């Protein structure tokens, strides 16, 4: 999938088909049967025909994904075998197999073994059935206990807590995820997609979850993280699947948002040449924190958690409850051996990565925005990439930039995210109203509009932060900062139109009111 591993490169062979050159491309992971069918199809031969492959000198070539590549000057030729030849071979093989089977059966008492295996299977099936009934009973008891606990909670007057895919027992032990991790098909990314992935203009709306997973997998391979940290590629797949499984289907804080933030981080690493300035461990920390930064987000922000006194707020003492929860879920996933992408590194190295990922995810709490940006401003004019404190601050600012970077993207990509965010805000404010909790004006559907929601955020949060980063990386001005300025102008124009329409409607209403009084 990536340039860092030759095992992902496709194989190309050239065929002589009726005097013309035919190029055939296939993955090294195809089966010999797949390659055989592809050769038949390319040579206009029926798929099920038995064939031989010969080189330009007439020598036989093994039909296998690992076959030697050739050139247009040394063409292979596909030769179909006649039906009679195939039939004779099959009859011969069948006779040999029959004789071997008969001798094997006599020598190893196959019939007696079959009877014994059948009897044992029947006993095992009976045992599994009985064990299954026990599991059902246990699950029923668990459900009854849960109902009883919920009933007691509701009687105690506590508010409804946010349901989390990862729940915690009273003694702090973690429970397993609710569902087993599924498998997903492997996609081969085109060169066009590979190049687009490195840019903020990447359109994140055209991709299904499986395709986004493949893109994330490609990023880890492309940046050399799989090789550097000796990650098992299958474990990487399982980890990404478990990550996707533990993002909820919220309007905004969902797996597509996770992919957006991770893709923007990947783009900034390339745009700012961070692989030349930071260590591989730093790059790994940035990418992994981006992937995990909103795990199991319940769709209601920290203010709601604290005001509603949810389990998360109580557990984390009102200090960044959501961000602390994202970290906890991230490392619960990594604690499962089948999902631990860091299983092959030294404990001390893992400890360093863990602490840094936690630091970055906690930095995404917007309540800390001013503190983090001010710290970076003090360092940026004399920034030192060899200073550990400077680099730590830079990484915190980078993940903050990526987390709220939608307005850097083209309008047709960015604007739907505003609708998603407002939908999530309105869900929260409606719930806050129903529970008698304070409602923030920027989340109230009766007070906020799309332009008013965006103008202040772009002018006073996004542009100042990205312009500060621009001092260190001037190359982001054209591709990231200028789109923010354009977006600010776009929403200010929309606000002027809205204000003009409101004023016209107001005058019309007043005029109708005066006309009614004269009558």
mmCIF file of C-alpha atoms in Angstrom, residues 79-391:
data_model
loop_
_atom_site.group_PDB
_atom_site.id
_atom_site.type_symbol
_atom_site.label_atom_id
_atom_site.label_comp_id
_atom_site.label_asym_id
_atom_site.label_seq_id
_atom_site.Cartn_x
_atom_site.Cartn_y
_atom_site.Cartn_z
ATOM 1 C CA UNK A 79 -1.020 -21.901 -24.297
ATOM 2 C CA UNK A 80 -4.360 -23.700 -23.706
ATOM 3 C CA UNK A 81 -4.130 -27.473 -23.132
ATOM 4 C CA UNK A 82 -6.343 -29.754 -25.182
ATOM 5 C CA UNK A 83 -9.308 -31.435 -23.461
ATOM 6 C CA UNK A 84 -7.962 -34.915 -24.196
ATOM 7 C CA UNK A 85 -4.631 -34.144 -22.527
ATOM 8 C CA UNK A 86 -6.359 -32.799 -19.445
ATOM 9 C CA UNK A 87 -8.771 -35.724 -19.324
ATOM 10 C CA UNK A 88 -5.977 -38.299 -19.549
ATOM 11 C CA UNK A 89 -4.056 -36.600 -16.733
ATOM 12 C CA UNK A 90 -7.155 -36.392 -14.563
ATOM 13 C CA UNK A 91 -7.936 -40.108 -15.083
ATOM 14 C CA UNK A 92 -4.365 -41.027 -14.209
ATOM 15 C CA UNK A 93 -4.385 -38.878 -11.066
ATOM 16 C CA UNK A 94 -7.781 -40.243 -10.063
ATOM 17 C CA UNK A 95 -6.558 -43.875 -10.336
ATOM 18 C CA UNK A 96 -3.426 -43.109 -8.314
ATOM 19 C CA UNK A 97 -5.423 -41.257 -5.663
ATOM 20 C CA UNK A 98 -7.945 -44.102 -5.379
ATOM 21 C CA UNK A 99 -5.167 -46.654 -4.828
ATOM 22 C CA UNK A 100 -3.407 -44.421 -2.266
ATOM 23 C CA UNK A 101 -6.689 -43.780 -0.440
ATOM 24 C CA UNK A 102 -7.460 -47.484 -0.235
ATOM 25 C CA UNK A 103 -3.993 -48.351 1.094
ATOM 26 C CA UNK A 104 -4.053 -45.411 3.519
ATOM 27 C CA UNK A 105 -7.480 -46.477 4.814
ATOM 28 C CA UNK A 106 -6.295 -50.021 5.501
ATOM 29 C CA UNK A 107 -3.017 -48.933 7.103
ATOM 30 C CA UNK A 108 -4.493 -46.330 9.456
ATOM 31 C CA UNK A 109 -7.927 -47.912 10.165
ATOM 32 C CA UNK A 110 -9.747 -44.844 8.830
ATOM 33 C CA UNK A 111 -13.268 -46.236 9.319
ATOM 34 C CA UNK A 112 -12.643 -46.971 13.013
ATOM 35 C CA UNK A 113 -11.176 -43.476 13.453
ATOM 36 C CA UNK A 114 -14.216 -41.917 11.738
ATOM 37 C CA UNK A 115 -16.563 -43.675 14.142
ATOM 38 C CA UNK A 116 -14.515 -42.590 17.154
ATOM 39 C CA UNK A 117 -14.295 -38.958 15.958
ATOM 40 C CA UNK A 118 -18.046 -38.873 15.249
ATOM 41 C CA UNK A 119 -18.812 -40.120 18.759
ATOM 42 C CA UNK A 120 -16.453 -37.582 20.332
ATOM 43 C CA UNK A 121 -17.939 -34.744 18.286
ATOM 44 C CA UNK A 122 -21.427 -35.723 19.448
ATOM 45 C CA UNK A 123 -20.237 -35.592 23.074
ATOM 46 C CA UNK A 124 -18.567 -32.215 22.527
ATOM 47 C CA UNK A 125 -21.670 -30.775 20.857
ATOM 48 C CA UNK A 126 -23.740 -31.878 23.846
ATOM 49 C CA UNK A 127 -21.231 -30.275 26.210
ATOM 50 C CA UNK A 128 -21.145 -27.017 24.196
ATOM 51 C CA UNK A 129 -24.929 -26.911 24.248
ATOM 52 C CA UNK A 130 -24.959 -27.259 28.041
ATOM 53 C CA UNK A 131 -22.214 -24.621 28.448
ATOM 54 C CA UNK A 132 -24.149 -22.329 26.105
ATOM 55 C CA UNK A 133 -27.218 -22.603 28.302
ATOM 56 C CA UNK A 134 -25.062 -21.598 31.283
ATOM 57 C CA UNK A 135 -23.790 -18.518 29.384
ATOM 58 C CA UNK A 136 -27.366 -17.513 28.558
ATOM 59 C CA UNK A 137 -28.295 -17.783 32.235
ATOM 60 C CA UNK A 138 -25.257 -15.707 33.228
ATOM 61 C CA UNK A 139 -26.136 -13.000 30.678
ATOM 62 C CA UNK A 140 -29.712 -12.976 31.959
ATOM 63 C CA UNK A 141 -28.448 -12.474 35.515
ATOM 64 C CA UNK A 142 -26.185 -9.625 34.334
ATOM 65 C CA UNK A 143 -29.107 -7.923 32.589
ATOM 66 C CA UNK A 144 -31.294 -8.302 35.667
ATOM 67 C CA UNK A 145 -28.551 -6.777 37.838
ATOM 68 C CA UNK A 146 -28.131 -3.878 35.408
ATOM 69 C CA UNK A 147 -31.869 -3.176 35.416
ATOM 70 C CA UNK A 148 -31.895 -3.255 39.221
ATOM 71 C CA UNK A 149 -28.921 -0.877 39.421
ATOM 72 C CA UNK A 150 -30.516 1.536 36.917
ATOM 73 C CA UNK A 151 -33.738 1.445 38.901
ATOM 74 C CA UNK A 152 -31.912 2.258 42.135
ATOM 75 C CA UNK A 153 -30.022 5.084 40.414
ATOM 76 C CA UNK A 154 -33.214 6.627 39.069
ATOM 77 C CA UNK A 155 -34.828 6.456 42.510
ATOM 78 C CA UNK A 156 -31.827 8.233 43.981
ATOM 79 C CA UNK A 157 -32.508 11.268 41.775
ATOM 80 C CA UNK A 158 -29.249 11.065 39.835
ATOM 81 C CA UNK A 159 -29.138 12.311 36.250
ATOM 82 C CA UNK A 160 -28.881 10.004 33.266
ATOM 83 C CA UNK A 161 -25.240 9.195 32.657
ATOM 84 C CA UNK A 162 -23.550 9.030 29.276
ATOM 85 C CA UNK A 163 -23.414 5.441 28.040
ATOM 86 C CA UNK A 164 -19.894 4.453 27.101
ATOM 87 C CA UNK A 165 -18.810 1.515 24.974
ATOM 88 C CA UNK A 166 -16.163 0.965 27.617
ATOM 89 C CA UNK A 167 -17.636 0.813 31.071
ATOM 90 C CA UNK A 168 -15.853 0.615 34.410
ATOM 91 C CA UNK A 169 -16.722 -1.583 37.356
ATOM 92 C CA UNK A 170 -16.525 -0.140 40.858
ATOM 93 C CA UNK A 171 -13.107 -1.692 41.465
ATOM 94 C CA UNK A 172 -11.710 0.043 38.395
ATOM 95 C CA UNK A 173 -11.266 -3.055 36.247
ATOM 96 C CA UNK A 174 -12.055 -2.560 32.587
ATOM 97 C CA UNK A 175 -14.639 -4.540 30.664
ATOM 98 C CA UNK A 176 -14.261 -5.736 27.085
ATOM 99 C CA UNK A 177 -15.701 -3.839 24.101
ATOM 100 C CA UNK A 178 -19.321 -4.610 23.348
ATOM 101 C CA UNK A 179 -18.662 -6.329 20.024
ATOM 102 C CA UNK A 180 -15.960 -8.396 18.416
ATOM 103 C CA UNK A 181 -13.788 -6.594 15.877
ATOM 104 C CA UNK A 182 -14.913 -7.356 12.286
ATOM 105 C CA UNK A 183 -12.638 -7.695 9.269
ATOM 106 C CA UNK A 184 -12.449 -5.197 6.427
ATOM 107 C CA UNK A 185 -11.405 -5.600 2.797
ATOM 108 C CA UNK A 186 -8.034 -4.281 1.667
ATOM 109 C CA UNK A 187 -8.077 -1.412 -0.803
ATOM 110 C CA UNK A 188 -5.204 -0.524 -3.113
ATOM 111 C CA UNK A 189 -4.904 3.265 -3.103
ATOM 112 C CA UNK A 190 -4.364 4.969 -6.437
ATOM 113 C CA UNK A 191 -1.401 7.307 -6.891
ATOM 114 C CA UNK A 192 -3.883 10.193 -7.154
ATOM 115 C CA UNK A 193 -5.342 9.328 -3.727
ATOM 116 C CA UNK A 194 -1.885 8.914 -2.206
ATOM 117 C CA UNK A 195 -0.905 12.432 -3.319
ATOM 118 C CA UNK A 196 -4.253 13.937 -2.279
ATOM 119 C CA UNK A 197 -3.916 12.458 1.230
ATOM 120 C CA UNK A 198 -0.986 14.791 1.893
ATOM 121 C CA UNK A 199 -3.014 17.968 1.275
ATOM 122 C CA UNK A 200 -5.589 19.901 3.333
ATOM 123 C CA UNK A 201 -7.809 20.018 0.227
ATOM 124 C CA UNK A 202 -8.526 16.252 0.586
ATOM 125 C CA UNK A 203 -12.290 15.652 0.356
ATOM 126 C CA UNK A 204 -13.146 13.504 3.385
ATOM 127 C CA UNK A 205 -16.816 13.066 2.428
ATOM 128 C CA UNK A 206 -16.251 10.644 -0.478
ATOM 129 C CA UNK A 207 -14.927 7.732 1.570
ATOM 130 C CA UNK A 208 -16.550 4.801 3.345
ATOM 131 C CA UNK A 209 -15.285 3.589 6.726
ATOM 132 C CA UNK A 210 -13.334 0.681 5.215
ATOM 133 C CA UNK A 211 -11.618 3.042 2.772
ATOM 134 C CA UNK A 212 -10.738 5.474 5.573
ATOM 135 C CA UNK A 213 -9.253 2.566 7.544
ATOM 136 C CA UNK A 214 -7.116 1.640 4.544
ATOM 137 C CA UNK A 215 -5.945 5.262 4.237
ATOM 138 C CA UNK A 216 -4.949 5.342 7.919
ATOM 139 C CA UNK A 217 -3.151 2.028 7.517
ATOM 140 C CA UNK A 218 -1.300 3.449 4.497
ATOM 141 C CA UNK A 219 -0.204 6.519 6.520
ATOM 142 C CA UNK A 220 1.433 4.362 9.201
ATOM 143 C CA UNK A 221 3.271 2.339 6.558
ATOM 144 C CA UNK A 222 4.220 5.376 4.450
ATOM 145 C CA UNK A 223 5.826 7.247 7.343
ATOM 146 C CA UNK A 224 7.855 4.185 8.297
ATOM 147 C CA UNK A 225 6.135 3.781 11.680
ATOM 148 C CA UNK A 226 5.321 0.102 11.098
ATOM 149 C CA UNK A 227 8.968 -0.671 10.392
ATOM 150 C CA UNK A 228 10.425 1.657 13.039
ATOM 151 C CA UNK A 229 8.306 0.248 15.892
ATOM 152 C CA UNK A 230 8.221 -3.328 14.561
ATOM 153 C CA UNK A 231 4.416 -3.285 14.357
ATOM 154 C CA UNK A 232 2.695 -6.457 13.261
ATOM 155 C CA UNK A 233 0.697 -5.365 10.143
ATOM 156 C CA UNK A 234 -2.243 -7.577 11.167
ATOM 157 C CA UNK A 235 -2.210 -6.056 14.661
ATOM 158 C CA UNK A 236 -2.245 -2.589 13.040
ATOM 159 C CA UNK A 237 -5.393 -3.577 11.125
ATOM 160 C CA UNK A 238 -7.067 -4.911 14.288
ATOM 161 C CA UNK A 239 -6.114 -1.780 16.232
ATOM 162 C CA UNK A 240 -7.586 0.519 13.577
ATOM 163 C CA UNK A 241 -10.760 -1.573 13.436
ATOM 164 C CA UNK A 242 -11.126 -1.369 17.205
ATOM 165 C CA UNK A 243 -10.528 2.393 17.059
ATOM 166 C CA UNK A 244 -13.316 2.765 14.475
ATOM 167 C CA UNK A 245 -15.606 0.526 16.527
ATOM 168 C CA UNK A 246 -15.180 2.791 19.548
ATOM 169 C CA UNK A 247 -16.177 6.048 17.887
ATOM 170 C CA UNK A 248 -19.910 6.663 18.259
ATOM 171 C CA UNK A 249 -22.327 7.688 15.509
ATOM 172 C CA UNK A 250 -22.561 11.313 16.672
ATOM 173 C CA UNK A 251 -23.371 14.045 14.137
ATOM 174 C CA UNK A 252 -19.869 15.549 14.552
ATOM 175 C CA UNK A 253 -17.618 13.643 16.964
ATOM 176 C CA UNK A 254 -17.558 10.405 14.974
ATOM 177 C CA UNK A 255 -15.017 8.253 13.122
ATOM 178 C CA UNK A 256 -15.041 10.538 10.053
ATOM 179 C CA UNK A 257 -13.948 13.411 12.330
ATOM 180 C CA UNK A 258 -11.173 11.145 13.672
ATOM 181 C CA UNK A 259 -10.077 10.496 10.077
ATOM 182 C CA UNK A 260 -10.224 14.244 9.259
ATOM 183 C CA UNK A 261 -7.942 15.126 12.155
ATOM 184 C CA UNK A 262 -5.527 12.270 11.372
ATOM 185 C CA UNK A 263 -5.400 13.139 7.658
ATOM 186 C CA UNK A 264 -4.738 16.818 8.479
ATOM 187 C CA UNK A 265 -1.945 15.761 10.833
ATOM 188 C CA UNK A 266 -0.454 13.565 8.089
ATOM 189 C CA UNK A 267 -0.713 16.548 5.706
ATOM 190 C CA UNK A 268 0.967 18.950 8.144
ATOM 191 C CA UNK A 269 3.799 16.471 8.774
ATOM 192 C CA UNK A 270 4.511 16.475 5.033
ATOM 193 C CA UNK A 271 3.869 20.193 4.461
ATOM 194 C CA UNK A 272 6.093 21.291 7.351
ATOM 195 C CA UNK A 273 8.801 18.657 6.673
ATOM 196 C CA UNK A 274 8.396 17.437 10.256
ATOM 197 C CA UNK A 275 10.007 14.066 9.504
ATOM 198 C CA UNK A 276 13.290 15.938 8.995
ATOM 199 C CA UNK A 277 12.942 17.966 12.201
ATOM 200 C CA UNK A 278 11.290 15.591 14.691
ATOM 201 C CA UNK A 279 12.113 12.050 15.780
ATOM 202 C CA UNK A 280 10.174 9.005 14.560
ATOM 203 C CA UNK A 281 8.810 8.686 18.108
ATOM 204 C CA UNK A 282 7.433 12.247 17.877
ATOM 205 C CA UNK A 283 5.793 11.463 14.512
ATOM 206 C CA UNK A 284 4.252 8.295 15.963
ATOM 207 C CA UNK A 285 2.949 10.234 18.982
ATOM 208 C CA UNK A 286 1.370 12.907 16.752
ATOM 209 C CA UNK A 287 -0.396 10.361 14.513
ATOM 210 C CA UNK A 288 -1.539 8.052 17.318
ATOM 211 C CA UNK A 289 -2.879 10.940 19.418
ATOM 212 C CA UNK A 290 -4.789 12.243 16.370
ATOM 213 C CA UNK A 291 -6.342 8.814 15.734
ATOM 214 C CA UNK A 292 -7.368 8.363 19.397
ATOM 215 C CA UNK A 293 -8.187 11.939 20.404
ATOM 216 C CA UNK A 294 -12.023 11.664 20.586
ATOM 217 C CA UNK A 295 -12.565 7.946 21.301
ATOM 218 C CA UNK A 296 -16.051 7.134 22.643
ATOM 219 C CA UNK A 297 -17.125 10.811 22.636
ATOM 220 C CA UNK A 298 -20.739 10.779 23.890
ATOM 221 C CA UNK A 299 -21.822 13.860 21.883
ATOM 222 C CA UNK A 300 -22.195 16.105 24.957
ATOM 223 C CA UNK A 301 -19.292 18.395 25.885
ATOM 224 C CA UNK A 302 -17.394 18.892 29.149
ATOM 225 C CA UNK A 303 -19.686 21.684 30.273
ATOM 226 C CA UNK A 304 -22.653 19.325 30.123
ATOM 227 C CA UNK A 305 -20.709 16.532 31.875
ATOM 228 C CA UNK A 306 -19.808 18.858 34.743
ATOM 229 C CA UNK A 307 -23.202 20.570 35.070
ATOM 230 C CA UNK A 308 -25.084 17.259 34.853
ATOM 231 C CA UNK A 309 -22.634 15.601 37.264
ATOM 232 C CA UNK A 310 -22.227 12.534 35.050
ATOM 233 C CA UNK A 311 -20.083 9.526 35.942
ATOM 234 C CA UNK A 312 -17.278 10.925 33.760
ATOM 235 C CA UNK A 313 -17.277 14.275 35.555
ATOM 236 C CA UNK A 314 -17.299 12.576 38.969
ATOM 237 C CA UNK A 315 -14.566 10.108 37.959
ATOM 238 C CA UNK A 316 -12.223 12.844 36.700
ATOM 239 C CA UNK A 317 -13.116 15.531 39.276
ATOM 240 C CA UNK A 318 -14.487 17.916 36.597
ATOM 241 C CA UNK A 319 -10.988 18.161 35.046
ATOM 242 C CA UNK A 320 -11.219 17.561 31.277
ATOM 243 C CA UNK A 321 -13.574 14.583 31.802
ATOM 244 C CA UNK A 322 -14.013 13.811 28.098
ATOM 245 C CA UNK A 323 -10.335 14.074 27.179
ATOM 246 C CA UNK A 324 -9.378 11.892 30.151
ATOM 247 C CA UNK A 325 -11.965 9.359 29.000
ATOM 248 C CA UNK A 326 -10.605 9.384 25.424
ATOM 249 C CA UNK A 327 -7.149 8.564 26.836
ATOM 250 C CA UNK A 328 -8.506 5.784 29.037
ATOM 251 C CA UNK A 329 -10.334 4.112 26.149
ATOM 252 C CA UNK A 330 -7.283 4.477 23.884
ATOM 253 C CA UNK A 331 -5.050 2.600 26.301
ATOM 254 C CA UNK A 332 -7.708 0.038 27.133
ATOM 255 C CA UNK A 333 -7.684 -0.866 23.433
ATOM 256 C CA UNK A 334 -3.875 -1.014 23.428
ATOM 257 C CA UNK A 335 -3.978 -3.248 26.514
ATOM 258 C CA UNK A 336 -5.580 -6.004 24.424
ATOM 259 C CA UNK A 337 -2.721 -8.138 22.990
ATOM 260 C CA UNK A 338 -4.440 -8.488 19.611
ATOM 261 C CA UNK A 339 -4.600 -4.678 19.273
ATOM 262 C CA UNK A 340 -1.280 -3.646 20.834
ATOM 263 C CA UNK A 341 0.686 -2.045 17.997
ATOM 264 C CA UNK A 342 3.475 -1.265 20.497
ATOM 265 C CA UNK A 343 3.915 -4.868 21.674
ATOM 266 C CA UNK A 344 7.423 -5.137 20.202
ATOM 267 C CA UNK A 345 9.058 -2.070 21.762
ATOM 268 C CA UNK A 346 10.837 -1.722 25.086
ATOM 269 C CA UNK A 347 8.677 -0.907 28.173
ATOM 270 C CA UNK A 348 10.511 2.387 28.697
ATOM 271 C CA UNK A 349 9.826 3.456 25.097
ATOM 272 C CA UNK A 350 6.140 2.568 25.476
ATOM 273 C CA UNK A 351 5.985 4.552 28.717
ATOM 274 C CA UNK A 352 7.362 7.592 26.881
ATOM 275 C CA UNK A 353 4.848 7.214 24.023
ATOM 276 C CA UNK A 354 1.949 6.684 26.441
ATOM 277 C CA UNK A 355 2.734 9.794 28.473
ATOM 278 C CA UNK A 356 3.153 11.950 25.362
ATOM 279 C CA UNK A 357 -0.094 10.705 23.734
ATOM 280 C CA UNK A 358 -1.991 11.478 26.956
ATOM 281 C CA UNK A 359 -0.463 14.976 27.034
ATOM 282 C CA UNK A 360 -1.569 15.650 23.447
ATOM 283 C CA UNK A 361 -5.123 14.336 23.850
ATOM 284 C CA UNK A 362 -5.585 16.382 27.044
ATOM 285 C CA UNK A 363 -4.376 19.436 25.077
ATOM 286 C CA UNK A 364 -7.459 19.198 22.822
ATOM 287 C CA UNK A 365 -9.662 20.491 25.673
ATOM 288 C CA UNK A 366 -10.588 23.970 24.386
ATOM 289 C CA UNK A 367 -10.676 25.208 27.996
ATOM 290 C CA UNK A 368 -6.850 25.110 27.810
ATOM 291 C CA UNK A 369 -6.606 26.880 24.424
ATOM 292 C CA UNK A 370 -5.329 30.241 25.704
ATOM 293 C CA UNK A 371 -2.796 28.687 28.068
ATOM 294 C CA UNK A 372 -1.263 26.436 25.395
ATOM 295 C CA UNK A 373 -1.196 29.079 22.642
ATOM 296 C CA UNK A 374 0.399 31.692 24.956
ATOM 297 C CA UNK A 375 3.106 29.188 25.892
ATOM 298 C CA UNK A 376 3.834 28.533 22.215
ATOM 299 C CA UNK A 377 3.920 32.259 21.380
ATOM 300 C CA UNK A 378 6.665 32.733 23.982
ATOM 301 C CA UNK A 379 8.796 30.072 22.285
ATOM 302 C CA UNK A 380 8.091 30.494 18.569
ATOM 303 C CA UNK A 381 10.424 33.430 17.853
ATOM 304 C CA UNK A 382 13.432 31.511 19.220
ATOM 305 C CA UNK A 383 12.180 27.999 18.636
ATOM 306 C CA UNK A 384 14.705 25.228 19.270
ATOM 307 C CA UNK A 385 13.961 21.770 17.851
ATOM 308 C CA UNK A 386 16.561 20.287 20.206
ATOM 309 C CA UNK A 387 14.695 21.644 23.245
ATOM 310 C CA UNK A 388 12.335 18.961 24.606
ATOM 311 C CA UNK A 389 9.970 21.520 26.154
ATOM 312 C CA UNK A 390 9.735 23.472 22.867
ATOM 313 C CA UNK A 391 8.956 20.321 20.865
#
